[in-house]
């Protein structure tokens, strides 16, 4: 093999592998199926199922043309071989050309078969048909439900484009290069089956742990499938799943530095002085997660704890606006990630007013005595009303 042929072969093999598995550099350059055919594929956010039906079909066609593309490239790089004339080439090149051509023709025939009756024969459509049961009367209604839930911003999504994991309110989805695996949350159970630690990661300077989870469905028409998530996202996945996640007895999930810090952070804050809300002030939702009440208040206490030593901490005049978990994540995000031993003793700015504080200044919010009295009276009145209703029901029955 001459130098030009060898150079083309090596370059084409590298290009083909990168085009199929799509590293970050190719995605940044726009050399992906999604970007090259974006005008025909449409929007994933609007029509998730229809988008991936088109995407997988185009992917099969484009990937099947790669061997034929190599033959065409060799015709240009090595004209002395006369590869353009099929009757003059060697038997090995003739077989390669015929196999490449048959592969391309077979992929076209497959796409035409899939597209019959509005893509009824497509593998994704067949997967949807396995979920046709009340309240869904057809696979189109199942697809519409998945499209609607995918548009919501509270879904869990992670992974590379070739192995994305998406968890919505009702569905567990795994999007691969050629297919979408799906299972209803109400019909499936998830089990952690493997845990692999990688000391080197392209996205992080610290070691990462990849968890493999098996999704099994009680629906016999749904095949089980595996999903992979980073251990740092495991807690978020567990919150989104309705059913509890089971652990295999031989799998150990190691906590990350951030999770260990949050546990220590909560324990330390619970030892601090509490803050009592003034009478008439109501507790608002946390502005970080908007899911739990804001239960922390920054009060400068470190100077009193340190005696005569002057502190860099400042008084924060913000009302309670953050929950303990969100404030702990903010505290950790402002630290030197290479020196976790200094995190607890560090000072960070308030996420709202930028006043410096330390972990000693964080106080848990407690309801005032007046508020407790009001709530006690409300509960007493409710209990008395329920007793009165029961007594009236008994006397009327007599």
Short mmCIF file of C-alpha atoms in Angstrom, two decimals:
data_model
loop_
_atom_site.label_atom_id
_atom_site.label_comp_id
_atom_site.label_asym_id
_atom_site.label_seq_id
_atom_site.Cartn_x
_atom_site.Cartn_y
_atom_site.Cartn_z
CA UNK A 1 0.00 0.00 0.00
CA UNK A 2 1.44 3.36 -1.07
CA UNK A 3 1.75 6.38 1.18
CA UNK A 4 -1.28 8.18 -0.30
CA UNK A 5 -3.47 5.12 0.11
CA UNK A 6 -2.23 4.56 3.66
CA UNK A 7 -2.81 8.21 4.58
CA UNK A 8 -6.35 8.16 3.19
CA UNK A 9 -7.12 4.87 4.94
CA UNK A 10 -5.93 6.09 8.33
CA UNK A 11 -7.63 9.47 7.97
CA UNK A 12 -10.91 7.93 6.82
CA UNK A 13 -10.93 5.34 9.61
CA UNK A 14 -10.36 8.07 12.22
CA UNK A 15 -13.03 10.26 10.64
CA UNK A 16 -15.56 7.41 10.48
CA UNK A 17 -15.01 6.39 14.10
CA UNK A 18 -15.31 9.99 15.29
CA UNK A 19 -18.38 10.59 13.13
CA UNK A 20 -20.14 7.51 14.51
CA UNK A 21 -19.21 7.98 18.18
CA UNK A 22 -19.05 11.81 18.00
CA UNK A 23 -16.49 13.20 20.47
CA UNK A 24 -16.81 16.70 21.89
CA UNK A 25 -14.57 18.17 19.18
CA UNK A 26 -16.86 16.93 16.39
CA UNK A 27 -19.94 18.21 18.24
CA UNK A 28 -18.32 21.62 18.65
CA UNK A 29 -17.52 21.71 14.93
CA UNK A 30 -21.10 20.77 14.03
CA UNK A 31 -20.14 17.44 12.43
CA UNK A 32 -23.14 15.52 13.77
CA UNK A 33 -26.27 14.03 12.25
CA UNK A 34 -28.39 16.37 14.37
CA UNK A 35 -26.64 19.48 13.08
CA UNK A 36 -26.15 18.50 9.43
CA UNK A 37 -29.82 17.52 8.97
CA UNK A 38 -31.38 19.93 11.47
CA UNK A 39 -33.68 21.54 8.89
CA UNK A 40 -35.34 18.18 8.12
CA UNK A 41 -35.26 16.68 11.60
CA UNK A 42 -37.17 19.55 13.20
CA UNK A 43 -37.11 20.39 16.90
CA UNK A 44 -36.54 17.77 19.59
CA UNK A 45 -38.25 19.94 22.20
CA UNK A 46 -41.47 20.20 20.18
CA UNK A 47 -41.81 16.64 18.83
CA UNK A 48 -39.43 14.38 20.72
CA UNK A 49 -40.60 11.04 19.29
CA UNK A 50 -40.98 12.23 15.68
CA UNK A 51 -37.57 13.88 15.88
CA UNK A 52 -35.82 10.68 16.91
CA UNK A 53 -37.73 8.57 14.38
CA UNK A 54 -36.26 10.79 11.65
CA UNK A 55 -32.86 11.00 13.33
CA UNK A 56 -32.39 7.24 13.66
CA UNK A 57 -33.50 6.72 10.05
CA UNK A 58 -31.03 9.31 8.73
CA UNK A 59 -28.32 7.86 10.96
CA UNK A 60 -28.76 4.40 9.43
CA UNK A 61 -28.51 5.86 5.91
CA UNK A 62 -25.46 8.02 6.60
CA UNK A 63 -23.54 5.35 8.52
CA UNK A 64 -24.22 2.76 5.82
CA UNK A 65 -22.73 5.04 3.16
CA UNK A 66 -19.36 5.31 4.93
CA UNK A 67 -17.82 2.18 3.27
CA UNK A 68 -18.94 3.42 -0.14
CA UNK A 69 -17.45 6.82 0.68
CA UNK A 70 -14.10 5.17 1.35
CA UNK A 71 -14.20 3.53 -2.08
CA UNK A 72 -14.98 6.86 -3.76
CA UNK A 73 -12.17 8.52 -1.82
CA UNK A 74 -9.75 5.82 -2.91
CA UNK A 75 -10.77 6.41 -6.53
CA UNK A 76 -9.59 10.01 -6.15
CA UNK A 77 -6.48 9.30 -4.01
CA UNK A 78 -5.20 6.39 -6.16
CA UNK A 79 -6.24 7.00 -9.78
CA UNK A 80 -3.60 4.58 -11.02
CA UNK A 81 -5.67 1.69 -9.64
CA UNK A 82 -8.52 2.54 -12.05
CA UNK A 83 -11.11 1.84 -9.37
CA UNK A 84 -13.67 3.79 -11.37
CA UNK A 85 -13.80 0.90 -13.84
CA UNK A 86 -15.29 -2.01 -11.93
CA UNK A 87 -14.37 -4.56 -14.60
CA UNK A 88 -10.66 -3.65 -14.34
CA UNK A 89 -10.16 -3.74 -10.58
CA UNK A 90 -8.92 -6.67 -8.53
CA UNK A 91 -11.29 -9.18 -7.02
CA UNK A 92 -10.85 -7.81 -3.48
CA UNK A 93 -11.79 -4.26 -4.50
CA UNK A 94 -14.72 -5.55 -6.57
CA UNK A 95 -16.07 -7.51 -3.59
CA UNK A 96 -15.62 -4.46 -1.33
CA UNK A 97 -17.49 -2.24 -3.77
CA UNK A 98 -20.37 -4.70 -4.19
CA UNK A 99 -20.70 -5.21 -0.41
CA UNK A 100 -20.69 -1.43 0.18
CA UNK A 101 -23.28 -0.90 -2.55
CA UNK A 102 -25.52 -3.68 -1.22
CA UNK A 103 -25.25 -2.24 2.29
CA UNK A 104 -26.42 1.14 1.05
CA UNK A 105 -29.29 -0.35 -0.97
CA UNK A 106 -30.35 -2.51 1.98
CA UNK A 107 -30.44 0.54 4.27
CA UNK A 108 -32.68 2.38 1.79
CA UNK A 109 -34.99 -0.63 1.59
CA UNK A 110 -35.10 -0.76 5.41
CA UNK A 111 -36.00 2.93 5.70
CA UNK A 112 -38.77 2.54 3.09
CA UNK A 113 -40.16 -0.40 5.07
CA UNK A 114 -40.03 1.59 8.30
CA UNK A 115 -41.83 4.57 6.77
CA UNK A 116 -44.94 2.63 5.68
CA UNK A 117 -48.20 3.69 7.37
CA UNK A 118 -46.70 6.78 9.01
CA UNK A 119 -43.60 4.98 10.36
CA UNK A 120 -45.66 2.19 11.90
CA UNK A 121 -42.85 -0.36 11.31
CA UNK A 122 -40.10 1.74 12.85
CA UNK A 123 -38.49 0.17 15.97
CA UNK A 124 -39.41 3.22 18.06
CA UNK A 125 -43.05 2.92 16.95
CA UNK A 126 -43.04 -0.76 17.88
CA UNK A 127 -41.66 0.10 21.30
CA UNK A 128 -44.48 2.61 21.73
CA UNK A 129 -47.04 -0.03 20.73
CA UNK A 130 -45.93 -2.15 23.70
CA UNK A 131 -47.33 0.59 25.97
CA UNK A 132 -50.74 0.84 24.31
CA UNK A 133 -53.09 0.25 27.22
CA UNK A 134 -55.57 2.42 29.12
CA UNK A 135 -55.49 5.40 29.20
CA UNK A 136 -53.62 5.26 25.84
CA UNK A 137 -55.71 3.98 22.92
CA UNK A 138 -52.91 4.00 20.32
CA UNK A 139 -49.16 4.46 20.08
CA UNK A 140 -49.77 8.00 18.83
CA UNK A 141 -51.26 8.95 22.21
CA UNK A 142 -48.24 7.40 23.95
CA UNK A 143 -45.93 9.48 21.75
CA UNK A 144 -47.93 12.63 22.47
CA UNK A 145 -47.66 12.01 26.22
CA UNK A 146 -43.87 11.57 26.00
CA UNK A 147 -43.59 14.73 23.86
CA UNK A 148 -45.55 16.71 26.43
CA UNK A 149 -43.51 15.51 29.40
CA UNK A 150 -40.21 16.07 27.58
CA UNK A 151 -41.06 19.76 27.16
CA UNK A 152 -41.19 20.24 30.93
CA UNK A 153 -38.15 21.80 32.52
CA UNK A 154 -38.16 19.55 35.59
CA UNK A 155 -37.09 16.40 33.71
CA UNK A 156 -33.83 14.63 34.51
CA UNK A 157 -31.46 14.41 31.54
CA UNK A 158 -27.83 13.32 31.42
CA UNK A 159 -25.33 11.41 29.30
CA UNK A 160 -23.71 11.76 25.91
CA UNK A 161 -25.85 11.97 22.71
CA UNK A 162 -25.20 8.28 22.02
CA UNK A 163 -26.46 7.14 25.43
CA UNK A 164 -28.70 9.82 26.92
CA UNK A 165 -30.79 9.08 29.97
CA UNK A 166 -34.03 11.04 30.35
CA UNK A 167 -36.47 10.64 33.23
CA UNK A 168 -39.78 12.50 33.08
CA UNK A 169 -42.74 12.39 35.44
CA UNK A 170 -44.00 9.09 33.95
CA UNK A 171 -41.23 7.67 31.75
CA UNK A 172 -37.68 6.36 31.89
CA UNK A 173 -36.02 6.83 28.49
CA UNK A 174 -32.65 5.80 27.08
CA UNK A 175 -31.78 7.46 23.76
CA UNK A 176 -29.12 5.62 21.75
CA UNK A 177 -27.74 6.08 18.25
CA UNK A 178 -30.31 3.84 16.57
CA UNK A 179 -33.10 3.35 19.10
CA UNK A 180 -35.02 4.63 22.13
CA UNK A 181 -35.65 2.33 25.08
CA UNK A 182 -38.55 3.32 27.30
CA UNK A 183 -40.42 2.13 30.37
CA UNK A 184 -43.29 3.51 32.40
CA UNK A 185 -42.23 4.53 35.89
CA UNK A 186 -45.35 2.97 37.36
CA UNK A 187 -44.47 -0.40 35.76
CA UNK A 188 -40.73 -0.60 36.31
CA UNK A 189 -38.20 -1.10 39.07
CA UNK A 190 -34.58 0.04 38.93
CA UNK A 191 -31.58 -1.82 40.31
CA UNK A 192 -27.96 -0.69 40.63
CA UNK A 193 -25.98 -3.60 39.15
CA UNK A 194 -22.47 -2.19 38.74
CA UNK A 195 -20.18 0.61 39.84
CA UNK A 196 -16.94 1.57 38.08
CA UNK A 197 -14.49 4.21 39.27
CA UNK A 198 -12.43 6.17 36.73
CA UNK A 199 -9.42 8.01 38.07
CA UNK A 200 -9.16 10.09 34.87
CA UNK A 201 -12.12 11.98 33.41
CA UNK A 202 -12.22 14.46 30.50
CA UNK A 203 -14.87 16.54 32.30
CA UNK A 204 -13.45 16.65 35.83
CA UNK A 205 -10.08 16.79 37.55
CA UNK A 206 -11.28 14.44 40.28
CA UNK A 207 -12.04 10.71 39.96
CA UNK A 208 -15.54 9.87 38.77
CA UNK A 209 -17.79 6.92 39.51
CA UNK A 210 -20.14 5.58 36.85
CA UNK A 211 -23.17 3.62 38.03
CA UNK A 212 -24.94 1.09 35.83
CA UNK A 213 -28.63 0.61 36.57
CA UNK A 214 -30.96 -1.99 35.08
CA UNK A 215 -34.53 -0.95 34.31
CA UNK A 216 -36.96 -3.89 34.43
CA UNK A 217 -40.64 -3.56 33.56
CA UNK A 218 -43.53 -5.75 34.65
CA UNK A 219 -44.85 -5.34 31.10
CA UNK A 220 -43.67 -8.50 29.29
CA UNK A 221 -43.54 -6.65 25.97
CA UNK A 222 -40.91 -4.22 27.29
CA UNK A 223 -37.34 -5.45 27.22
CA UNK A 224 -35.09 -4.58 30.18
CA UNK A 225 -32.29 -2.12 29.47
CA UNK A 226 -29.33 -0.60 31.26
CA UNK A 227 -28.64 3.07 31.90
CA UNK A 228 -25.40 4.69 33.09
CA UNK A 229 -25.22 7.79 35.30
CA UNK A 230 -22.50 9.61 37.16
CA UNK A 231 -22.57 9.09 40.91
CA UNK A 232 -22.78 12.89 41.35
CA UNK A 233 -26.17 12.78 39.59
CA UNK A 234 -27.45 9.73 41.43
CA UNK A 235 -29.25 11.74 44.12
CA UNK A 236 -31.07 13.83 41.51
CA UNK A 237 -32.09 10.69 39.61
CA UNK A 238 -33.35 9.09 42.83
CA UNK A 239 -35.53 12.13 43.53
CA UNK A 240 -37.07 12.03 40.05
CA UNK A 241 -37.87 8.31 40.09
CA UNK A 242 -41.14 7.39 41.77
CA UNK A 243 -40.07 3.91 42.85
CA UNK A 244 -37.08 3.33 45.17
CA UNK A 245 -33.82 2.18 43.60
CA UNK A 246 -32.59 -1.21 44.74
CA UNK A 247 -28.90 -1.96 45.22
CA UNK A 248 -27.24 -5.24 44.35
CA UNK A 249 -25.48 -6.68 47.43
CA UNK A 250 -22.03 -6.51 45.82
CA UNK A 251 -22.28 -2.90 44.62
CA UNK A 252 -20.99 -0.05 46.79
CA UNK A 253 -21.87 3.53 45.86
CA UNK A 254 -19.13 5.83 47.06
CA UNK A 255 -20.16 9.28 48.18
CA UNK A 256 -18.53 12.21 46.42
CA UNK A 257 -16.62 14.91 48.24
CA UNK A 258 -19.56 17.26 47.74
CA UNK A 259 -22.03 14.83 49.31
CA UNK A 260 -19.74 14.17 52.26
CA UNK A 261 -19.31 17.90 52.76
CA UNK A 262 -23.08 18.49 52.69
CA UNK A 263 -23.59 15.89 55.43
CA UNK A 264 -20.90 17.52 57.60
CA UNK A 265 -22.27 20.96 56.74
CA UNK A 266 -25.78 20.03 57.92
CA UNK A 267 -24.46 18.48 61.13
CA UNK A 268 -22.41 21.58 61.95
CA UNK A 269 -25.23 24.03 61.22
CA UNK A 270 -27.60 22.07 63.44
CA UNK A 271 -25.18 22.69 66.31
CA UNK A 272 -25.29 26.46 65.76
CA UNK A 273 -27.61 28.90 67.46
CA UNK A 274 -31.10 28.96 65.95
CA UNK A 275 -32.89 32.05 64.65
CA UNK A 276 -36.46 32.82 65.71
CA UNK A 277 -38.65 34.53 63.14
CA UNK A 278 -40.20 37.85 64.21
CA UNK A 279 -43.92 37.71 64.82
CA UNK A 280 -45.90 38.29 61.64
CA UNK A 281 -43.09 37.24 59.27
CA UNK A 282 -43.88 34.23 57.11
CA UNK A 283 -41.43 31.67 55.80
CA UNK A 284 -41.06 31.87 52.01
CA UNK A 285 -39.97 29.12 49.60
CA UNK A 286 -36.25 28.75 48.95
CA UNK A 287 -35.30 30.86 45.92
CA UNK A 288 -32.71 28.26 44.93
CA UNK A 289 -34.89 25.18 44.52
CA UNK A 290 -38.43 26.58 45.07
CA UNK A 291 -39.37 23.21 46.62
CA UNK A 292 -38.82 23.57 50.37
CA UNK A 293 -39.19 26.50 52.79
CA UNK A 294 -36.24 28.83 53.33
CA UNK A 295 -34.99 27.57 56.69
CA UNK A 296 -31.65 29.40 57.14
CA UNK A 297 -30.67 32.92 58.25
CA UNK A 298 -27.20 34.48 58.27
CA UNK A 299 -26.42 36.10 61.62
CA UNK A 300 -22.92 37.26 62.48
CA UNK A 301 -21.93 35.03 65.39
CA UNK A 302 -18.31 34.11 64.68
CA UNK A 303 -16.92 37.20 66.45
CA UNK A 304 -18.77 36.26 69.62
CA UNK A 305 -17.53 32.70 69.27
CA UNK A 306 -13.96 33.83 68.74
CA UNK A 307 -13.77 36.29 71.63
CA UNK A 308 -11.55 39.31 70.99
CA UNK A 309 -10.29 38.07 67.62
CA UNK A 310 -11.50 40.31 64.81
CA UNK A 311 -13.42 38.44 62.12
CA UNK A 312 -13.75 39.14 58.40
CA UNK A 313 -17.41 38.15 58.47
CA UNK A 314 -20.03 40.82 57.90
CA UNK A 315 -23.58 41.25 59.07
CA UNK A 316 -26.17 40.04 56.55
CA UNK A 317 -29.51 41.86 56.59
CA UNK A 318 -31.29 39.54 54.14
CA UNK A 319 -34.44 37.79 55.28
CA UNK A 320 -34.45 33.95 55.20
CA UNK A 321 -34.32 33.10 51.48
CA UNK A 322 -32.36 29.83 51.18
CA UNK A 323 -32.81 26.28 52.40
CA UNK A 324 -29.92 24.47 54.08
CA UNK A 325 -29.18 22.20 51.09
CA UNK A 326 -29.00 25.03 48.55
CA UNK A 327 -26.89 27.17 50.89
CA UNK A 328 -24.55 24.21 51.45
CA UNK A 329 -24.12 23.71 47.70
CA UNK A 330 -23.42 27.42 47.30
CA UNK A 331 -20.87 27.25 50.13
CA UNK A 332 -19.10 24.29 48.48
CA UNK A 333 -19.12 25.84 44.99
CA UNK A 334 -17.16 28.86 46.25
CA UNK A 335 -14.31 26.75 47.65
CA UNK A 336 -10.97 25.65 46.24
CA UNK A 337 -11.85 22.25 44.81
CA UNK A 338 -8.26 21.06 45.20
CA UNK A 339 -8.20 21.74 48.96
CA UNK A 340 -11.35 20.22 50.51
CA UNK A 341 -9.73 20.21 53.95
CA UNK A 342 -10.16 24.02 54.11
CA UNK A 343 -13.84 24.14 53.16
CA UNK A 344 -15.37 24.20 56.65
CA UNK A 345 -13.08 26.99 57.84
CA UNK A 346 -13.55 29.19 54.76
CA UNK A 347 -15.66 32.30 54.32
CA UNK A 348 -17.91 32.92 51.35
CA UNK A 349 -20.15 35.81 50.24
CA UNK A 350 -23.89 35.71 50.78
CA UNK A 351 -25.54 34.59 47.52
CA UNK A 352 -27.93 37.57 47.76
CA UNK A 353 -26.10 40.59 49.27
CA UNK A 354 -22.46 39.36 49.05
CA UNK A 355 -21.77 39.89 52.76
CA UNK A 356 -19.04 37.48 53.90
CA UNK A 357 -20.02 34.74 56.32
CA UNK A 358 -18.64 31.48 57.71
CA UNK A 359 -20.33 28.27 58.75
CA UNK A 360 -20.73 29.52 62.34
CA UNK A 361 -22.97 32.37 61.08
CA UNK A 362 -25.59 30.04 59.60
CA UNK A 363 -28.65 29.67 61.82
CA UNK A 364 -31.61 27.38 61.36
CA UNK A 365 -34.93 29.24 61.29
CA UNK A 366 -37.39 28.43 64.06
CA UNK A 367 -40.98 29.60 64.17
CA UNK A 368 -41.79 32.24 66.78
CA UNK A 369 -43.86 31.46 69.88
CA UNK A 370 -46.70 33.59 68.50
CA UNK A 371 -46.74 31.55 65.33
CA UNK A 372 -46.74 28.33 67.34
CA UNK A 373 -49.67 29.60 69.41
CA UNK A 374 -51.61 30.50 66.27
CA UNK A 375 -50.97 27.08 64.74
CA UNK A 376 -51.97 25.39 68.00
CA UNK A 377 -55.25 27.28 68.05
CA UNK A 378 -55.93 26.45 64.38
CA UNK A 379 -55.31 22.75 64.99
CA UNK A 380 -57.47 22.81 68.14
CA UNK A 381 -60.37 24.44 66.29
CA UNK A 382 -60.05 21.94 63.46
CA UNK A 383 -60.05 19.06 65.93
CA UNK A 384 -63.07 20.46 67.78
CA UNK A 385 -64.94 20.94 64.50
CA UNK A 386 -64.25 17.34 63.46
CA UNK A 387 -65.56 16.11 66.85
CA UNK A 388 -68.69 18.20 66.44
CA UNK A 389 -69.32 16.79 62.96
CA UNK A 390 -68.90 13.23 64.26
CA UNK A 391 -71.30 13.89 67.17
CA UNK A 392 -73.92 15.34 64.82
CA UNK A 393 -73.62 12.34 62.54
CA UNK A 394 -74.09 9.94 65.45
CA UNK A 395 -77.09 11.79 66.89
CA UNK A 396 -78.77 12.09 63.48
CA UNK A 397 -78.33 8.33 62.99
CA UNK A 398 -80.29 7.67 66.16
#
